[in-house]
Short mmCIF file of C-alpha atoms and ligand atoms in Angstrom, two decimals:
data_model
loop_
_atom_site.label_atom_id
_atom_site.label_comp_id
_atom_site.label_asym_id
_atom_site.label_seq_id
_atom_site.Cartn_x
_atom_site.Cartn_y
_atom_site.Cartn_z
CA UNK D 3 -13.61 -9.08 -29.09
CA UNK D 4 -10.07 -8.34 -30.08
CA UNK D 5 -8.10 -11.56 -29.79
CA UNK D 6 -4.93 -10.45 -31.47
CA UNK D 7 -1.91 -11.04 -29.27
CA UNK D 8 0.34 -8.03 -29.52
CA UNK D 9 3.41 -8.63 -31.60
CA UNK D 10 6.56 -8.65 -29.50
CA UNK D 11 4.60 -8.88 -26.25
CA UNK D 12 6.80 -9.29 -23.21
CA UNK D 13 5.55 -12.49 -21.55
CA UNK D 14 6.62 -11.30 -18.10
CA UNK D 15 4.08 -8.49 -18.21
CA UNK D 16 0.56 -9.60 -17.28
CA UNK D 17 -1.11 -6.19 -17.36
CA UNK D 18 0.29 -3.21 -19.19
CA UNK D 19 -1.11 0.19 -18.32
CA UNK D 20 0.25 2.69 -20.84
CA UNK D 21 -0.22 6.47 -20.50
CA UNK D 22 -3.63 6.02 -18.93
CA UNK D 23 -5.60 9.04 -17.75
CA UNK D 24 -9.14 9.43 -16.47
CA UNK D 25 -11.13 12.65 -16.11
CA UNK D 26 -14.62 12.98 -14.71
CA UNK D 27 -15.60 16.33 -16.20
CA UNK D 28 -13.21 18.78 -14.56
CA UNK D 29 -12.00 16.22 -11.98
CA UNK D 30 -8.72 14.55 -12.90
CA UNK D 31 -8.96 11.17 -11.13
CA UNK D 32 -5.89 9.62 -12.79
CA UNK D 33 -3.38 11.96 -14.43
CA UNK D 34 -1.09 9.92 -16.61
CA UNK D 35 -0.05 6.53 -15.40
CA UNK D 36 2.21 3.94 -17.01
CA UNK D 37 2.60 0.72 -15.07
CA UNK D 38 3.65 -2.71 -16.32
CA UNK D 39 2.38 -5.34 -13.84
CA UNK D 40 4.49 -8.50 -13.74
CA UNK D 41 3.03 -11.96 -14.13
CA UNK D 42 2.38 -13.60 -10.77
CA UNK D 43 3.30 -10.62 -8.61
CA UNK D 44 1.35 -9.24 -5.67
CA UNK D 45 1.23 -5.54 -6.50
CA UNK D 46 -0.34 -2.99 -4.17
CA UNK D 47 -1.76 0.41 -5.07
CA UNK D 48 -1.31 2.55 -1.96
CA UNK D 49 -2.36 6.12 -1.37
CA UNK D 50 -4.70 8.41 0.54
CA UNK D 51 -8.43 8.58 -0.07
CA UNK D 52 -9.30 10.09 -3.45
CA UNK D 53 -5.87 9.54 -5.05
CA UNK D 54 -7.32 7.42 -7.87
CA UNK D 55 -6.77 3.81 -6.72
CA UNK D 56 -10.30 2.55 -7.43
CA UNK D 57 -10.42 4.43 -10.71
CA UNK D 58 -7.20 2.79 -11.88
CA UNK D 59 -8.42 -0.66 -10.80
CA UNK D 60 -11.76 -0.10 -12.55
CA UNK D 61 -9.92 0.71 -15.76
CA UNK D 62 -8.00 -2.59 -15.53
CA UNK D 63 -11.29 -4.43 -14.93
CA UNK D 64 -13.16 -2.51 -17.64
CA UNK D 65 -15.76 -0.83 -15.45
CA UNK D 66 -14.37 2.58 -16.45
CA UNK D 67 -13.02 3.60 -19.85
CA UNK D 68 -9.80 5.63 -19.84
CA UNK D 69 -9.93 9.19 -21.18
CA UNK D 70 -6.53 8.50 -22.73
CA UNK D 71 -4.07 5.62 -22.99
CA UNK D 72 -4.40 1.85 -23.27
CA UNK D 73 -4.76 -1.19 -21.02
CA UNK D 74 -3.41 -4.55 -22.22
CA UNK D 75 -3.80 -7.94 -20.55
CA UNK D 76 -1.48 -10.76 -21.66
CA UNK D 77 -0.42 -8.65 -24.61
CA UNK D 78 -3.97 -8.06 -25.84
CA UNK D 79 -5.26 -4.47 -26.00
CA UNK D 80 -8.46 -4.61 -23.92
CA UNK D 81 -9.09 -0.88 -23.66
CA UNK D 82 -12.46 -1.29 -25.38
CA UNK D 83 -13.29 -4.81 -24.17
CA UNK D 84 -16.17 -5.17 -21.65
CA UNK D 85 -15.38 -6.51 -18.14
CA UNK D 86 -16.76 -10.05 -18.55
CA UNK D 87 -14.50 -10.66 -21.56
CA UNK D 88 -11.31 -9.47 -19.84
CA UNK D 89 -10.26 -12.44 -17.75
CA UNK D 90 -10.10 -10.37 -14.56
CA UNK D 91 -11.70 -11.30 -11.25
CA UNK D 92 -12.59 -8.42 -8.97
CA UNK D 93 -13.49 -7.93 -5.33
CA UNK D 94 -15.15 -4.54 -4.93
CA UNK D 95 -14.56 -2.02 -2.17
CA UNK D 96 -17.96 -2.92 -0.62
CA UNK D 97 -18.05 -6.65 -1.66
CA UNK D 98 -21.21 -6.05 -3.81
CA UNK D 99 -22.67 -9.49 -3.12
CA UNK D 100 -26.26 -10.29 -4.15
CA UNK D 101 -28.05 -10.26 -0.78
CA UNK D 102 -31.11 -12.21 -1.97
CA UNK D 103 -29.02 -15.14 -3.29
CA UNK D 104 -27.30 -17.87 -1.34
CA UNK D 105 -23.53 -18.34 -1.28
CA UNK D 106 -23.50 -20.89 -4.10
CA UNK D 107 -25.48 -18.67 -6.48
CA UNK D 108 -23.30 -15.67 -5.69
CA UNK D 109 -20.17 -17.60 -6.58
CA UNK D 110 -21.78 -19.31 -9.59
CA UNK D 111 -22.95 -16.02 -11.08
CA UNK D 112 -19.89 -15.38 -13.25
CA UNK D 113 -19.86 -18.97 -14.51
CA UNK D 114 -23.52 -18.81 -15.53
CA UNK D 115 -22.82 -15.52 -17.31
CA UNK D 116 -20.13 -17.40 -19.22
CA UNK D 117 -22.60 -20.20 -20.02
CA UNK D 118 -20.56 -22.87 -18.26
CA UNK D 119 -22.11 -26.33 -18.10
CA UNK D 120 -24.09 -27.14 -14.92
CA UNK D 121 -21.94 -29.97 -13.60
CA UNK D 122 -18.77 -27.99 -14.07
CA UNK D 123 -20.37 -25.05 -12.22
CA UNK D 124 -21.14 -27.28 -9.23
CA UNK D 125 -17.58 -28.56 -9.20
CA UNK D 126 -15.86 -25.20 -9.69
CA UNK D 127 -17.99 -23.39 -7.09
CA UNK D 128 -17.19 -26.01 -4.47
CA UNK D 129 -13.49 -25.83 -5.34
CA UNK D 130 -13.53 -22.03 -5.00
CA UNK D 131 -15.40 -22.22 -1.68
CA UNK D 132 -12.85 -24.75 -0.49
CA UNK D 133 -10.05 -22.40 -1.48
CA UNK D 134 -11.48 -19.65 0.77
CA UNK D 135 -12.36 -22.09 3.59
CA UNK D 136 -16.14 -22.01 3.10
CA UNK D 137 -16.61 -25.64 2.06
CA UNK D 138 -20.18 -26.82 2.45
CA UNK D 139 -21.53 -23.30 3.06
CA UNK D 140 -23.10 -22.96 -0.41
CA UNK D 141 -26.65 -23.08 0.91
CA UNK D 142 -26.25 -20.21 3.37
CA UNK D 143 -27.90 -16.86 2.69
CA UNK D 144 -25.44 -14.00 2.34
CA UNK D 145 -27.33 -12.13 5.09
CA UNK D 146 -26.56 -14.97 7.51
CA UNK D 147 -22.81 -14.53 7.11
CA UNK D 148 -20.34 -12.49 9.14
CA UNK D 149 -18.33 -9.71 7.48
CA UNK D 150 -15.31 -11.96 7.17
CA UNK D 151 -17.34 -14.75 5.58
CA UNK D 152 -18.96 -12.34 3.11
CA UNK D 153 -15.50 -11.18 2.20
CA UNK D 154 -14.52 -14.79 1.45
CA UNK D 155 -17.59 -15.25 -0.75
CA UNK D 156 -16.59 -12.17 -2.73
CA UNK D 157 -13.11 -13.65 -3.10
CA UNK D 158 -14.49 -17.04 -4.22
CA UNK D 159 -16.67 -15.27 -6.77
CA UNK D 160 -13.63 -13.44 -8.14
CA UNK D 161 -11.43 -16.53 -8.56
CA UNK D 162 -14.02 -19.19 -9.53
CA UNK D 163 -13.61 -18.84 -13.28
CA UNK D 164 -9.81 -18.98 -13.15
CA UNK D 165 -9.03 -15.38 -14.14
CA UNK D 166 -5.51 -14.43 -15.15
CA UNK D 167 -5.60 -11.30 -12.97
CA UNK D 168 -7.16 -10.80 -9.53
CA UNK D 169 -8.18 -7.24 -8.61
CA UNK D 170 -8.88 -6.50 -4.94
CA UNK D 171 -10.23 -3.09 -3.91
CA UNK D 172 -9.67 -2.61 -0.16
CA UNK D 173 -11.09 -6.08 0.51
CA UNK D 174 -10.15 -6.03 4.20
CA UNK D 175 -11.07 -2.49 5.21
CA UNK D 176 -14.43 -3.43 6.77
CA UNK D 177 -12.98 -6.14 9.03
CA UNK D 178 -11.91 -5.72 12.64
CA UNK D 179 -8.20 -5.85 13.40
CA UNK D 180 -7.84 -9.55 14.32
CA UNK D 181 -9.90 -10.80 11.42
CA UNK D 182 -8.06 -8.44 9.15
CA UNK D 183 -4.68 -9.85 10.16
CA UNK D 184 -5.98 -13.39 9.67
CA UNK D 185 -7.35 -12.53 6.20
CA UNK D 186 -4.02 -10.93 5.27
CA UNK D 187 -2.35 -14.29 5.90
CA UNK D 188 -5.05 -16.12 3.98
CA UNK D 189 -4.84 -13.78 1.00
CA UNK D 190 -1.09 -14.29 0.84
CA UNK D 191 -1.65 -18.02 1.10
CA UNK D 192 -4.17 -17.90 -1.73
CA UNK D 193 -1.67 -15.95 -3.79
CA UNK D 194 1.02 -18.55 -3.14
CA UNK D 195 -1.30 -21.43 -4.04
CA UNK D 196 -2.72 -19.90 -7.21
CA UNK D 197 0.23 -17.81 -8.41
CA UNK D 198 -2.37 -15.31 -9.64
CA UNK D 199 -1.22 -11.88 -10.72
CA UNK D 200 -2.84 -9.79 -7.99
CA UNK D 201 -3.49 -6.05 -7.82
CA UNK D 202 -4.43 -5.08 -4.27
CA UNK D 203 -5.69 -1.66 -3.23
CA UNK D 204 -5.30 -0.25 0.25
CA UNK D 205 -4.74 3.06 2.00
CA UNK D 206 -3.15 1.24 4.94
CA UNK D 207 0.63 1.45 4.63
CA UNK D 208 1.25 -1.32 7.18
CA UNK D 209 -0.92 -3.70 5.19
CA UNK D 210 0.89 -2.72 1.99
CA UNK D 211 4.33 -3.25 3.54
CA UNK D 212 3.45 -6.67 4.93
CA UNK D 213 1.71 -8.13 1.88
CA UNK D 214 3.25 -6.84 -1.31
CA UNK D 215 5.97 -7.85 -3.73
CA UNK D 216 5.90 -4.28 -5.02
CA UNK D 217 4.07 -1.17 -3.88
CA UNK D 218 2.89 1.66 -6.09
CA UNK D 219 2.45 4.83 -4.04
CA UNK D 220 -0.08 7.23 -5.56
CA UNK D 221 -1.02 10.79 -4.75
CA UNK D 222 -3.49 13.00 -6.59
CA UNK D 223 -3.81 10.67 -9.58
CA UNK D 224 -0.07 10.24 -10.07
CA UNK D 225 2.48 7.55 -9.24
CA UNK D 226 5.03 8.80 -6.72
CA UNK D 227 7.18 5.69 -6.38
CA UNK D 228 7.19 2.00 -7.34
CA UNK D 229 9.36 -0.13 -5.05
CA UNK D 230 9.70 -3.25 -2.97
CA UNK D 231 8.46 -2.70 0.62
CA UNK D 232 11.90 -2.53 2.23
CA UNK D 233 13.20 -0.08 -0.33
CA UNK D 234 10.10 2.08 -0.03
CA UNK D 235 10.58 2.29 3.72
CA UNK D 236 14.31 2.97 3.65
CA UNK D 237 14.65 4.97 0.45
CA UNK D 238 11.53 7.07 -0.23
CA UNK D 239 12.13 9.32 -3.23
CA UNK D 240 10.24 12.38 -2.05
CA UNK D 241 8.70 13.95 1.03
CA UNK D 242 5.22 12.66 0.24
CA UNK D 243 6.38 9.04 0.24
CA UNK D 244 8.66 9.59 3.25
CA UNK D 245 5.77 10.96 5.30
CA UNK D 246 3.19 8.46 4.06
CA UNK D 247 5.16 5.26 4.67
CA UNK D 248 5.64 4.50 8.36
CA UNK D 249 6.15 6.98 11.17
CA UNK D 250 8.80 9.58 10.45
CA UNK D 251 10.00 12.93 11.80
CA UNK D 252 10.77 15.76 9.42
CA UNK D 253 13.54 17.98 10.78
CA UNK D 254 13.70 21.70 10.00
CA UNK D 255 15.53 22.51 6.75
CA UNK D 256 19.31 22.41 7.24
CA UNK D 257 22.35 23.26 5.15
CA UNK D 258 24.65 20.47 4.08
CA UNK D 259 28.31 21.08 4.92
CA UNK D 260 31.18 18.90 3.73
CA UNK D 261 34.69 18.82 5.08
CA UNK D 262 36.66 16.13 3.35
CA UNK D 263 34.57 12.97 3.51
CA UNK D 264 32.63 14.06 6.58
CA UNK D 265 29.20 15.60 6.15
CA UNK D 266 27.30 17.65 8.70
CA UNK D 267 23.95 19.39 8.68
CA UNK D 268 23.77 22.91 10.06
CA UNK D 269 20.41 24.01 11.43
CA UNK D 270 19.34 27.61 11.70
CA UNK D 271 19.88 28.14 15.39
CA UNK D 272 23.46 26.87 15.44
CA UNK D 273 22.81 23.17 16.04
CA UNK D 274 24.87 20.82 13.84
CA UNK D 275 24.42 17.07 13.39
CA UNK D 276 26.77 14.56 11.72
CA UNK D 277 25.38 12.74 8.71
CA UNK D 278 26.77 9.44 9.98
CA UNK D 279 27.35 7.71 6.69
CA UNK D 280 29.61 8.91 3.90
CA UNK D 281 28.16 11.60 1.76
CA UNK D 282 28.48 10.03 -1.69
CA UNK D 283 24.74 9.75 -2.21
CA UNK D 284 23.92 13.08 -0.57
CA UNK D 285 23.24 16.40 -2.31
CA UNK D 286 26.05 18.86 -2.99
CA UNK D 287 27.83 21.08 -0.50
CA UNK D 288 25.76 24.04 0.72
CA UNK D 289 22.49 22.53 -0.49
CA UNK D 290 19.41 23.08 1.67
CA UNK D 291 18.06 19.69 2.66
CA UNK D 292 15.01 18.16 4.32
CA UNK D 293 15.97 15.34 6.69
CA UNK D 294 13.54 12.59 7.70
CA UNK D 295 14.30 10.45 10.75
CA UNK D 296 12.39 7.37 11.94
CA UNK D 297 11.35 7.28 15.63
CA UNK D 298 13.55 4.21 16.12
CA UNK D 299 16.63 6.30 15.20
CA UNK D 300 16.21 8.55 18.25
CA UNK D 301 17.32 7.09 21.58
CA UNK D 302 17.96 8.24 25.15
CA UNK D 303 21.59 9.48 24.97
CA UNK D 304 23.00 7.50 27.93
CA UNK D 305 21.45 4.29 26.66
CA UNK D 306 22.51 4.68 23.05
CA UNK D 307 26.18 4.17 23.91
CA UNK D 308 27.12 6.56 21.14
CA UNK D 309 28.86 9.89 21.21
CA UNK D 310 27.90 12.90 19.14
CA UNK D 311 24.55 14.06 17.80
CA UNK D 312 23.25 14.54 21.33
CA UNK D 313 20.42 17.04 21.61
CA UNK D 314 18.80 18.50 24.73
CA UNK D 315 15.07 18.00 24.86
CA UNK D 316 12.03 18.01 27.11
CA UNK D 317 9.45 15.21 27.31
CA UNK D 318 6.03 16.29 26.08
CA UNK D 319 4.02 13.05 26.30
CA UNK D 320 4.12 9.26 26.14
CA UNK D 321 1.98 6.79 24.24
CA UNK D 322 2.43 3.27 25.62
CA UNK D 323 2.03 0.59 22.94
CA UNK D 324 2.90 -2.64 24.74
CA UNK D 325 6.24 -3.66 23.21
CA UNK D 326 7.38 -0.05 23.06
CA UNK D 327 6.51 3.54 23.93
CA UNK D 328 6.27 6.44 21.52
CA UNK D 329 7.60 9.44 23.40
CA UNK D 330 7.10 12.93 22.03
CA UNK D 331 9.86 15.39 22.85
CA UNK D 332 10.55 19.06 22.20
CA UNK D 333 14.17 19.08 21.06
CA UNK D 334 16.36 22.19 21.06
CA UNK D 335 16.77 23.37 17.48
CA UNK D 336 14.70 20.52 16.03
CA UNK D 337 11.20 21.06 17.41
CA UNK D 338 8.71 18.27 18.16
CA UNK D 339 10.01 14.76 17.52
CA UNK D 340 8.62 11.28 18.19
CA UNK D 341 11.05 8.68 19.49
CA UNK D 342 10.44 4.97 19.99
CA UNK D 343 11.71 3.39 23.18
CA UNK D 344 11.49 -0.29 24.13
CA UNK D 345 9.04 -1.28 26.91
CA UNK D 346 7.26 1.23 29.12
CA UNK D 347 9.81 2.14 31.79
CA UNK D 348 10.48 5.54 30.27
CA UNK D 349 7.00 6.66 31.32
CA UNK D 350 7.93 6.57 35.03
CA UNK D 351 11.60 7.42 34.56
CA UNK D 352 10.99 10.51 32.43
CA UNK D 353 7.47 11.83 33.06
CA UNK D 354 6.13 14.67 30.93
CA UNK D 355 8.12 17.83 31.56
CA UNK D 356 11.40 16.00 32.33
CA UNK D 357 14.64 17.04 30.70
CA UNK D 358 16.08 14.33 28.45
CA UNK D 359 19.19 14.11 26.29
CA UNK D 360 18.66 12.17 23.10
CA UNK D 361 20.98 10.74 20.49
CA UNK D 362 19.73 11.40 16.96
CA UNK D 363 21.22 8.85 14.58
CA UNK D 364 21.19 9.96 10.97
CA UNK D 365 22.68 6.68 9.65
CA UNK D 366 19.35 5.68 8.13
CA UNK D 367 17.91 9.13 7.66
CA UNK D 368 16.32 10.12 4.38
CA UNK D 369 17.97 13.27 3.05
CA UNK D 370 16.26 15.08 0.19
CA UNK D 371 16.97 18.42 -1.38
CA UNK D 372 14.58 20.89 0.19
CA UNK D 373 11.82 21.94 -2.15
CA UNK D 374 11.01 25.64 -1.81
CA UNK D 375 7.48 26.12 -0.52
CA UNK D 376 4.98 26.64 -3.30
CA UNK D 377 1.87 28.76 -2.81
N1 ATP E 409 -17.97 8.60 -11.03
C1 ATP E 409 -17.27 9.67 -10.64
N2 ATP E 409 -17.64 10.91 -10.98
C2 ATP E 409 -16.91 12.00 -10.60
N3 ATP E 409 -15.79 11.95 -9.88
C3 ATP E 409 -15.36 10.74 -9.50
C4 ATP E 409 -16.06 9.53 -9.85
N4 ATP E 409 -15.39 8.47 -9.34
C5 ATP E 409 -14.32 8.99 -8.69
N5 ATP E 409 -14.30 10.35 -8.78
C6 ATP E 409 -13.26 11.25 -8.23
O1 ATP E 409 -12.01 10.80 -8.70
C7 ATP E 409 -11.01 10.88 -7.68
C8 ATP E 409 -10.42 9.51 -7.44
O2 ATP E 409 -11.40 8.65 -6.89
P1 ATP E 409 -11.12 7.14 -6.51
O3 ATP E 409 -12.42 6.53 -6.11
O4 ATP E 409 -10.39 6.49 -7.62
O5 ATP E 409 -10.16 7.28 -5.26
P2 ATP E 409 -9.59 6.18 -4.25
O6 ATP E 409 -8.11 6.35 -4.24
O7 ATP E 409 -10.12 4.84 -4.60
O8 ATP E 409 -10.16 6.66 -2.84
P3 ATP E 409 -10.69 5.81 -1.56
O9 ATP E 409 -9.45 5.39 -0.80
O10 ATP E 409 -11.49 6.80 -0.78
O11 ATP E 409 -11.51 4.65 -2.06
C9 ATP E 409 -11.72 11.48 -6.48
O12 ATP E 409 -11.50 12.86 -6.48
C10 ATP E 409 -13.17 11.16 -6.73
O13 ATP E 409 -14.00 12.11 -6.10
MG1 MG E 410 -11.35 3.51 -3.61
#
């Protein structure tokens, strides 16, 4: 085991992933990723199925060896160190509990592997079970537990030996919605109590936004953006991130037109919309741009109390969601758009087929230079 602390190691970095790549034969699972993970942070790897989240997590844990690059934990290069000598606790995508063992033995497993003394095992297992609210359940068989309880056992097993990094691979994906929300709170609580550096994997953007200090958005084995939740939502750096995080409408490509400080977007069929904010951060005059607009930025024109940027549209359908309704409209010059309207009154007031004038606010729109279609 390599115990040399790296000279000049930055103490704020708990895990340092440097130029890591992983190929499975011809399949490139992780392309080339560099990612310093800060001590004590709750970091989420977010991306669609197959983008390389589990592979990256497995390389931190030591269950997969990188094809290239290095992984360091607390300044120590662990690229060639086996999992049980890495000081990482892991909850696997499918829990991977031992079904024939009881709860206590499942949690004690890692301690016995580390040859911990019997009395200390008894104490530490109970403390870990207490931490995940399973006190006194040590004697239960795993098969007698609900999904949520099994998930807690997996969590207790991952934290029982006091790892310096906690790795969680979609730990909540098998739970129903209510239990999932409850476990989200409990995981955050556990993080607050322990201060453990946590790497959490999910493909659920809502879960990522609500839980994380920072989010790493991945696609096809590459990092697209690393940001705090709010910044990711309001300032996505490319169309993949814009479309993946939250609901968003992509408008047809428009041409940016400046006159003095004012900026407008000219669409192909003659429609023009004002940019709303000043154009300092926007691309240059005459650039072709893709504009992304959240459903909450489109409102019924009369109700918005704002002049300008009014577009004629026709209601296509409504989806009632309790606190609000998502109404799909066909807007002249802009195509199909989803707008979000408070309550459910719009369903009766503007049934499918009705004409509707909408105000499209571009104050918070994401404007990116249009990328010419490839292929
Ligand atoms: N052992 C393996 N052998 C060959 N290909 C693999 C192996 N493990 C993963 N892959 C491939 O590597 C890519 C990344 O897989 P990975 O499991 O890391 O994705 P993921 O982001 O965790 O997806 P999911 O959200 O479905 O769990 C996929 O194309 C997958 O098919
Ligand atoms: Mg996975």
